[in-house]
mmCIF file of C-alpha atoms in Angstrom:
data_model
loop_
_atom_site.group_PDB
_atom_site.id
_atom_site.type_symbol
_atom_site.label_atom_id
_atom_site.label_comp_id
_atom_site.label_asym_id
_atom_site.label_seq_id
_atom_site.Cartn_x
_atom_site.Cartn_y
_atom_site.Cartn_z
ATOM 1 C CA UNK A 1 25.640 9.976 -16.743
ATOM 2 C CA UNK A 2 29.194 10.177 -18.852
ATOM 3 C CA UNK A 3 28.929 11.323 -22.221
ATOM 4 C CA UNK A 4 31.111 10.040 -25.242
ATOM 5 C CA UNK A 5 31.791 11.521 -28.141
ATOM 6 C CA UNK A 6 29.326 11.221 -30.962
ATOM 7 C CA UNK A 7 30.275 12.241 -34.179
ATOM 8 C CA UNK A 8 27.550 13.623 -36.368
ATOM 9 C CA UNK A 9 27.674 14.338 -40.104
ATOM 10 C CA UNK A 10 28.119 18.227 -40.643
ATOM 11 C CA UNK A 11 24.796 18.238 -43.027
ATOM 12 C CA UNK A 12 22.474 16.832 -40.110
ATOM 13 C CA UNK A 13 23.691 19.489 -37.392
ATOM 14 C CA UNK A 14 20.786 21.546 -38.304
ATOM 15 C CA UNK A 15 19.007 23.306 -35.279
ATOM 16 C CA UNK A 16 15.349 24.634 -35.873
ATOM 17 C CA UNK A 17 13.618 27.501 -33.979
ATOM 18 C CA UNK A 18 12.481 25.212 -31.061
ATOM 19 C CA UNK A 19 15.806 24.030 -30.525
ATOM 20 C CA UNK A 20 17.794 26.772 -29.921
ATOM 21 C CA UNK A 21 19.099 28.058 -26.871
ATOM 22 C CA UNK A 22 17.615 30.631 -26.391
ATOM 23 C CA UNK A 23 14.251 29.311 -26.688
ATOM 24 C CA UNK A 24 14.862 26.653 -24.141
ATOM 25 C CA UNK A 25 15.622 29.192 -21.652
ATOM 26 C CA UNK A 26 12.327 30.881 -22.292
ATOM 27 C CA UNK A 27 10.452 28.054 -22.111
ATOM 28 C CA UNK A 28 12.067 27.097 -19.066
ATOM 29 C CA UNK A 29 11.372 30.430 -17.880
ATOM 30 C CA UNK A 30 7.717 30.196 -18.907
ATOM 31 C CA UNK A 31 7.457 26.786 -16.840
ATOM 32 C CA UNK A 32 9.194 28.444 -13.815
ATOM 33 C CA UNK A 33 6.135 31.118 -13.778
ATOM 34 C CA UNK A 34 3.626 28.454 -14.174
ATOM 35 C CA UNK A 35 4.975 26.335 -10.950
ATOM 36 C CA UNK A 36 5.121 29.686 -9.358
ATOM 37 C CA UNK A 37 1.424 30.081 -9.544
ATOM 38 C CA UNK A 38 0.328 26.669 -8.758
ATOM 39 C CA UNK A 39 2.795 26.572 -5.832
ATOM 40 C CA UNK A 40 1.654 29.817 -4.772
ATOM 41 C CA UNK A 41 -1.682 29.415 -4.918
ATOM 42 C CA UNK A 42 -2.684 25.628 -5.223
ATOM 43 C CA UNK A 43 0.446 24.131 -2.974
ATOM 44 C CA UNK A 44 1.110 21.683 -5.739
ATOM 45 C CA UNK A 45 3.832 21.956 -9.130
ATOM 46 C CA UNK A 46 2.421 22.360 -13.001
ATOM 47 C CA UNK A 47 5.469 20.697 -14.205
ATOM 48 C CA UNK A 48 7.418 19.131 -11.995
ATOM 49 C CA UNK A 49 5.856 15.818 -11.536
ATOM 50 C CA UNK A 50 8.582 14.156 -9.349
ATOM 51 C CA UNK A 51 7.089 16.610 -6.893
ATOM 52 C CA UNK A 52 3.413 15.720 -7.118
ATOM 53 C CA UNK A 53 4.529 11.830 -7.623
ATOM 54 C CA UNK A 54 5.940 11.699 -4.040
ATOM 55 C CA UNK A 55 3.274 13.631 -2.646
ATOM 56 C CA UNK A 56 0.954 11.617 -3.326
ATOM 57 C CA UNK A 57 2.740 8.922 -1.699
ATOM 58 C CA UNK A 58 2.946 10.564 1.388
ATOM 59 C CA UNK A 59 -1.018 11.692 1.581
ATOM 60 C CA UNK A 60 -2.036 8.526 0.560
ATOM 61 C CA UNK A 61 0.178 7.107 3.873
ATOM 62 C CA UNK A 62 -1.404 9.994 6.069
ATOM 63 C CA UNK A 63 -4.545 9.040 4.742
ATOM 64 C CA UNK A 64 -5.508 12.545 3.412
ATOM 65 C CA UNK A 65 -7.634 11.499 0.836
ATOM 66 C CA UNK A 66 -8.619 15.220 -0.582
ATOM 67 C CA UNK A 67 -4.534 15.881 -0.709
ATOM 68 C CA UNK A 68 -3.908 12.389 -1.958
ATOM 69 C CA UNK A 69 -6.382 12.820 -5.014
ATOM 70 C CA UNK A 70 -5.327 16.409 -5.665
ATOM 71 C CA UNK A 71 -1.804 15.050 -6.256
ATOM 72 C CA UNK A 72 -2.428 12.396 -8.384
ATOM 73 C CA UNK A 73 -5.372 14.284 -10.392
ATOM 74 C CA UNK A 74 -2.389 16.916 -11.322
ATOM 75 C CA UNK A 75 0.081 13.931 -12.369
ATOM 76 C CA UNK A 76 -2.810 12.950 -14.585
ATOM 77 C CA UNK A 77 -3.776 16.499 -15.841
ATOM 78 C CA UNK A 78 0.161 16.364 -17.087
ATOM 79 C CA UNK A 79 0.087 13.511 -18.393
ATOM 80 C CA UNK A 80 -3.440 14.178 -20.545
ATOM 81 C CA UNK A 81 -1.559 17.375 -21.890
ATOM 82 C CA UNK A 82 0.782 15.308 -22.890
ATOM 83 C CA UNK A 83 -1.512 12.767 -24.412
ATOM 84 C CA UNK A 84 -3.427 14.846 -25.955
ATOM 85 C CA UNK A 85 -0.516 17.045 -28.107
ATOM 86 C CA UNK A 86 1.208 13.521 -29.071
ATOM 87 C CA UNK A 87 -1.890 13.182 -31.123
ATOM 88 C CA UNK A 88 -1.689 16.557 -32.593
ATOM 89 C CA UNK A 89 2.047 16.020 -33.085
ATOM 90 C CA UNK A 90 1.074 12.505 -34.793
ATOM 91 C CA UNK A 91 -1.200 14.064 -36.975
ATOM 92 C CA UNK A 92 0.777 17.133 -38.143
ATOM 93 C CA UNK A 93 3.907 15.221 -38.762
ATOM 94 C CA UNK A 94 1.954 12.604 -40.707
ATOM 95 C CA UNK A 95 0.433 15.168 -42.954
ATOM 96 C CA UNK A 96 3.549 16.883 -43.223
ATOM 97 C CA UNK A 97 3.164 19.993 -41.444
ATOM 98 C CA UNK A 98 4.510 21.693 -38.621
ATOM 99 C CA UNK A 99 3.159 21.660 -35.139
ATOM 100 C CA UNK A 100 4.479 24.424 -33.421
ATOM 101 C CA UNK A 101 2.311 27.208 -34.070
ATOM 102 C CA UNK A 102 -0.634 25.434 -33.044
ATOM 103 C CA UNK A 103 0.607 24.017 -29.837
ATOM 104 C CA UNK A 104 1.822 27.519 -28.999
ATOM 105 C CA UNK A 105 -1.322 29.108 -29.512
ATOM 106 C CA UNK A 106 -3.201 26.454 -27.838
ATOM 107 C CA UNK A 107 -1.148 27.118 -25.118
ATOM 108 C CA UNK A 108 -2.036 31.046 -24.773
ATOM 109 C CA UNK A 109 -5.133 30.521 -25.251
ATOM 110 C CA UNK A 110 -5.526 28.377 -22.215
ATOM 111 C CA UNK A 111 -3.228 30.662 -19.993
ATOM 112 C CA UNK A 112 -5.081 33.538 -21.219
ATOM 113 C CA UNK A 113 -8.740 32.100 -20.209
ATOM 114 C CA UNK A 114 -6.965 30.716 -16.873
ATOM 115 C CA UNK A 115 -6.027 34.492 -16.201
ATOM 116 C CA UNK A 116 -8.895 36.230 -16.838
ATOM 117 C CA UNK A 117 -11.019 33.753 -14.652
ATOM 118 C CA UNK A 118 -8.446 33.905 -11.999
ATOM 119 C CA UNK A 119 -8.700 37.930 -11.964
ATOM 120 C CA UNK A 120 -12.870 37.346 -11.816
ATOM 121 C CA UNK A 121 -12.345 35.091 -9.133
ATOM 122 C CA UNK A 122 -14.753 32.609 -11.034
ATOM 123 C CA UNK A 123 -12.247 29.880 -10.683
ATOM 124 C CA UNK A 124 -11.448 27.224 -8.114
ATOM 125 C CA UNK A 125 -7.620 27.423 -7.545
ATOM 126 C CA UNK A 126 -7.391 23.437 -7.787
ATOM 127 C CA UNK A 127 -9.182 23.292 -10.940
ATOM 128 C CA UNK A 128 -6.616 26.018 -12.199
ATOM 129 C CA UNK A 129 -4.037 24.518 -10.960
ATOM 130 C CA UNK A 130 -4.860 20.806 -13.383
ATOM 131 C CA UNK A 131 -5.315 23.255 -16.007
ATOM 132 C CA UNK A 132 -1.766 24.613 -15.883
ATOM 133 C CA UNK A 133 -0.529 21.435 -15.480
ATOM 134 C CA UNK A 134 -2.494 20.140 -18.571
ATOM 135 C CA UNK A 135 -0.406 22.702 -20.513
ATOM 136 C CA UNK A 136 3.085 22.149 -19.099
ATOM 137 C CA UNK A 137 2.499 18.342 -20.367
ATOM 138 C CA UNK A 138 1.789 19.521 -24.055
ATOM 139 C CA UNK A 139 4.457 21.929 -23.488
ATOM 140 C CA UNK A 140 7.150 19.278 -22.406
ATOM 141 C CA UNK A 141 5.936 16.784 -24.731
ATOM 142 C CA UNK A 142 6.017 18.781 -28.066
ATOM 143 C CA UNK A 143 10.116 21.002 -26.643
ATOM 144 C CA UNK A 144 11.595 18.790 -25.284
ATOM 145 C CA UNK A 145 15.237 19.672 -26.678
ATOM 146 C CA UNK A 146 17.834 22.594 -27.356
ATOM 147 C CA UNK A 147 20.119 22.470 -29.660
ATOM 148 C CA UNK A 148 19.874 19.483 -30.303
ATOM 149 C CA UNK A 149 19.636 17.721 -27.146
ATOM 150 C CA UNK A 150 17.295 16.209 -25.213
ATOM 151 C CA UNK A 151 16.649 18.544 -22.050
ATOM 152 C CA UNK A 152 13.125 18.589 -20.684
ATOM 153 C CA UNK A 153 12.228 21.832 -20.739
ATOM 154 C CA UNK A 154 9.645 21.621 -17.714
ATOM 155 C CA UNK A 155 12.104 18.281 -15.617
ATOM 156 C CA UNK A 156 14.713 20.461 -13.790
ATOM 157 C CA UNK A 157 15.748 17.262 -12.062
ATOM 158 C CA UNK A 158 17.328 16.217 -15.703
ATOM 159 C CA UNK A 159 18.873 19.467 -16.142
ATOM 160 C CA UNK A 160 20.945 19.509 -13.238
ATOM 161 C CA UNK A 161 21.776 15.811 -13.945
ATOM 162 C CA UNK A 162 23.120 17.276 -16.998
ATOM 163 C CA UNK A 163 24.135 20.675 -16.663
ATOM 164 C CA UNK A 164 26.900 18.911 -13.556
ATOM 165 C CA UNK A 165 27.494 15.982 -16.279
ATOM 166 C CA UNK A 166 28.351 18.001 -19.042
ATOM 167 C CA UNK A 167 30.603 20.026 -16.722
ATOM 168 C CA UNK A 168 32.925 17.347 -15.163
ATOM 169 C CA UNK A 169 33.112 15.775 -18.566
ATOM 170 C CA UNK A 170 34.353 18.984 -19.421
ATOM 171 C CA UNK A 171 37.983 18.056 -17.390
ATOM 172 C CA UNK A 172 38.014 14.410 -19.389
ATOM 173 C CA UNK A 173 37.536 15.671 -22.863
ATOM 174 C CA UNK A 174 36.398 19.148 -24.302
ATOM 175 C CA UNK A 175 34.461 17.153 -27.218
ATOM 176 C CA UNK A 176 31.604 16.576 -26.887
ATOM 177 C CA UNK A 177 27.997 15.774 -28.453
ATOM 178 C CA UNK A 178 27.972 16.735 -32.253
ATOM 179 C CA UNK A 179 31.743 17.508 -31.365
ATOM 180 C CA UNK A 180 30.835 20.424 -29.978
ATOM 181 C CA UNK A 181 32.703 21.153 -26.849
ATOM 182 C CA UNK A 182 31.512 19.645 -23.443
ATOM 183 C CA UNK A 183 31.884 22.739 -21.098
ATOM 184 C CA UNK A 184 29.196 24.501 -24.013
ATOM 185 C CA UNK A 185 26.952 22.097 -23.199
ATOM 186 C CA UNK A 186 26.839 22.443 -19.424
ATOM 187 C CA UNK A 187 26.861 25.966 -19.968
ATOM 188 C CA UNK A 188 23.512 25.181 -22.076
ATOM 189 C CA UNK A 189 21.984 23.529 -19.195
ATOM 190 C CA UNK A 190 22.860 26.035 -16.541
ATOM 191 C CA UNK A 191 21.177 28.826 -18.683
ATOM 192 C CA UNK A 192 17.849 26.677 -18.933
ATOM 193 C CA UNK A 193 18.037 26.207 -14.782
ATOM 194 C CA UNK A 194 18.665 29.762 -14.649
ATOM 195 C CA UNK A 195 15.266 30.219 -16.864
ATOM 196 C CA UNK A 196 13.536 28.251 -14.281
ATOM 197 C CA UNK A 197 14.612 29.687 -11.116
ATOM 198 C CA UNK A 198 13.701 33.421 -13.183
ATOM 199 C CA UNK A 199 10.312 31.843 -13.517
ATOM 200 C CA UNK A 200 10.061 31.036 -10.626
ATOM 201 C CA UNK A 201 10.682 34.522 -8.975
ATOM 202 C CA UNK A 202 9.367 36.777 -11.268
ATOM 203 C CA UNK A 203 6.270 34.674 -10.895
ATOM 204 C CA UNK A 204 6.135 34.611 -7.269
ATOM 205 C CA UNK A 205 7.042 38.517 -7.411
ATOM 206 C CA UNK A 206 4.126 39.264 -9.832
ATOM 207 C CA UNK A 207 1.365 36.840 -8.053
ATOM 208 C CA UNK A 208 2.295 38.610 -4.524
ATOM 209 C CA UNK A 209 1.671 42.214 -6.432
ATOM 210 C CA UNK A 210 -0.878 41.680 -8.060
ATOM 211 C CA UNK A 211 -4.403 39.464 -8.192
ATOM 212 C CA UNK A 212 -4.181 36.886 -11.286
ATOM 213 C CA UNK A 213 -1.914 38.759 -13.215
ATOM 214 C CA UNK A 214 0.748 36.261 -13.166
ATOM 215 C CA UNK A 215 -0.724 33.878 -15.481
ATOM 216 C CA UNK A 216 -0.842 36.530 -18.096
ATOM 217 C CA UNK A 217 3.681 36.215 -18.055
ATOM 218 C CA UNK A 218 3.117 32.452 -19.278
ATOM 219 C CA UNK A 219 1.159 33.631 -21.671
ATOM 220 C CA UNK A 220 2.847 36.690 -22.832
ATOM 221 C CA UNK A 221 6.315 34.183 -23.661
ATOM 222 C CA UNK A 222 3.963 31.580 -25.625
ATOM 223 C CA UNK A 223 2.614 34.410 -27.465
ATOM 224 C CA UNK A 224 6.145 35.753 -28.215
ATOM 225 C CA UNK A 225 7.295 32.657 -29.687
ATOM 226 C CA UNK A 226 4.395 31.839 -31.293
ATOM 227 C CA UNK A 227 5.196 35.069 -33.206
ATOM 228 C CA UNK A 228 8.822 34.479 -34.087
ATOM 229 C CA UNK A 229 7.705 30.996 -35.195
ATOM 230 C CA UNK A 230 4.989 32.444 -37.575
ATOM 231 C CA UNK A 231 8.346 34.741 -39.006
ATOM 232 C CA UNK A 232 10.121 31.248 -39.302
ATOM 233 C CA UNK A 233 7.879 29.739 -41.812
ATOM 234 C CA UNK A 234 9.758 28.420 -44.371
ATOM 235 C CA UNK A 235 12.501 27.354 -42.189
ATOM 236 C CA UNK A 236 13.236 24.457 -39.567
ATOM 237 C CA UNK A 237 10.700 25.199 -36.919
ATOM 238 C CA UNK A 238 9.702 21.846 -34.995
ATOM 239 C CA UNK A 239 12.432 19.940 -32.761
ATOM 240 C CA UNK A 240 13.769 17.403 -35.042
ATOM 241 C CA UNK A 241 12.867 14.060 -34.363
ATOM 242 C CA UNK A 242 14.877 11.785 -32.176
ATOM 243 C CA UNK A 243 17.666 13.053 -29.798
ATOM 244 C CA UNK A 244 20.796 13.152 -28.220
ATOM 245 C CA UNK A 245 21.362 11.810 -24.457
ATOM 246 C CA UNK A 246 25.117 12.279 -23.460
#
């Protein structure tokens, strides 16, 4: 996908809390560790879909109707999440108010009950598992840029799209979106894939040493930003509306 140059008025490059680099790679992160626990323990992805999607292709072909359903039940599950914070996002923007800190402490909230069942051993792993993936679809629904720029902080297939866009259009021009330069940008997309494959490792790491624990890291990073969000009030918090596809 080439990018052109888009020239933005100095007053409207304005990047709130959710957008900002850093954030995107913890999020990232935070969606690595939740695919590392459903992978690890349910054979199936919290957020990427693509994944699941194609799975269920295959199992419905094979005719393995218990894999089949699993598969599409977690597609769903995202897509609910999803659903289900576009109305909170709705509502909050409607009224004026900002939607961030209670998406971010719906989110703990969830990973923190999924833990704590998961250490009891109270829960099915499948059931879990459409949990998770209920709260990487709020998650992507509600983040879904840095800096500006449309990312999708739980689609690595659309970051390395990007991330290898950004950097060959690098060599054509060194503007780029908001006039900012193009090899920034890919750099900006490589640190979120590097927050995913961390994720991904740690999480692995921590579910093979432990019993449960490794929902808790989710957790912990929704419960750190959820913090440095309630420091923000007063300032740009919630991804601006819109966004930039170069």
């Amino acid at each position: 996908m080439a990018s052109a140059v888009i020239n933005v008025h100095p007053e409207t490059i304005r990047f709130p809390l959710m957008e900002k680099p850093l954030v995107g790679f913890l999020l990232a992160f935070m969606a690595g560790t939740m695919d590392a626990w459903t992978l690890g323990n349910a054979q199936t992805f919290a957020t990427v879909q693509s994944g699941n999607v194609v799975s269920s292709g295959y199992w419905l072909v094979q005719g393995d109707w218990p894999k089949f359903c699993f598969a599409l039940f977690s597609v769903i599950a995202f897509g609910l999440g999803s659903l289900v914070c576009g109305v909170l996002m709705t509502i909050m923007l409607r009224r004026k108010r900002v939607y961030t800190p209670q998406v971010l402490t719906a989110q703990a909230a969830i990973l923190a009950l999924l833990g704590v069942l998961v250490l009891r051993g109270d829960a099915n792993p499948h059931y879990v598992a459409y949990a998770v993936s209920f709260v990487a679809g709020a998650q992507g629904n509600a983040f879904h840029k840095s800096h500006g720029m449309l990312y999708g902080n739980v689609a690595v297939t659309f970051v390395v799209q990007m991330a290898f866009n950004f950097l060959i259009q690098s060599v054509f021009s060194r503007r780029g979106i908001n006039d900012e330069p193009n090899l920034m940008w890919s750099g900006l997309f490589f640190l979120v894939l590097l927050g995913f494959a961390m994720g991904g490792a740690i999480g692995f790491l921590i579910d093979y040493l432990t019993d449960g624990v490794a929902l808790f890291l989710p957790d912990a990073i929704a419960l750190i930003l959820l913090v440095i969000a309630l420091a923000e009030r007063g300032r740009p918090i919630d991804p601006t509306p819109g966004g930039l596809i170069g």
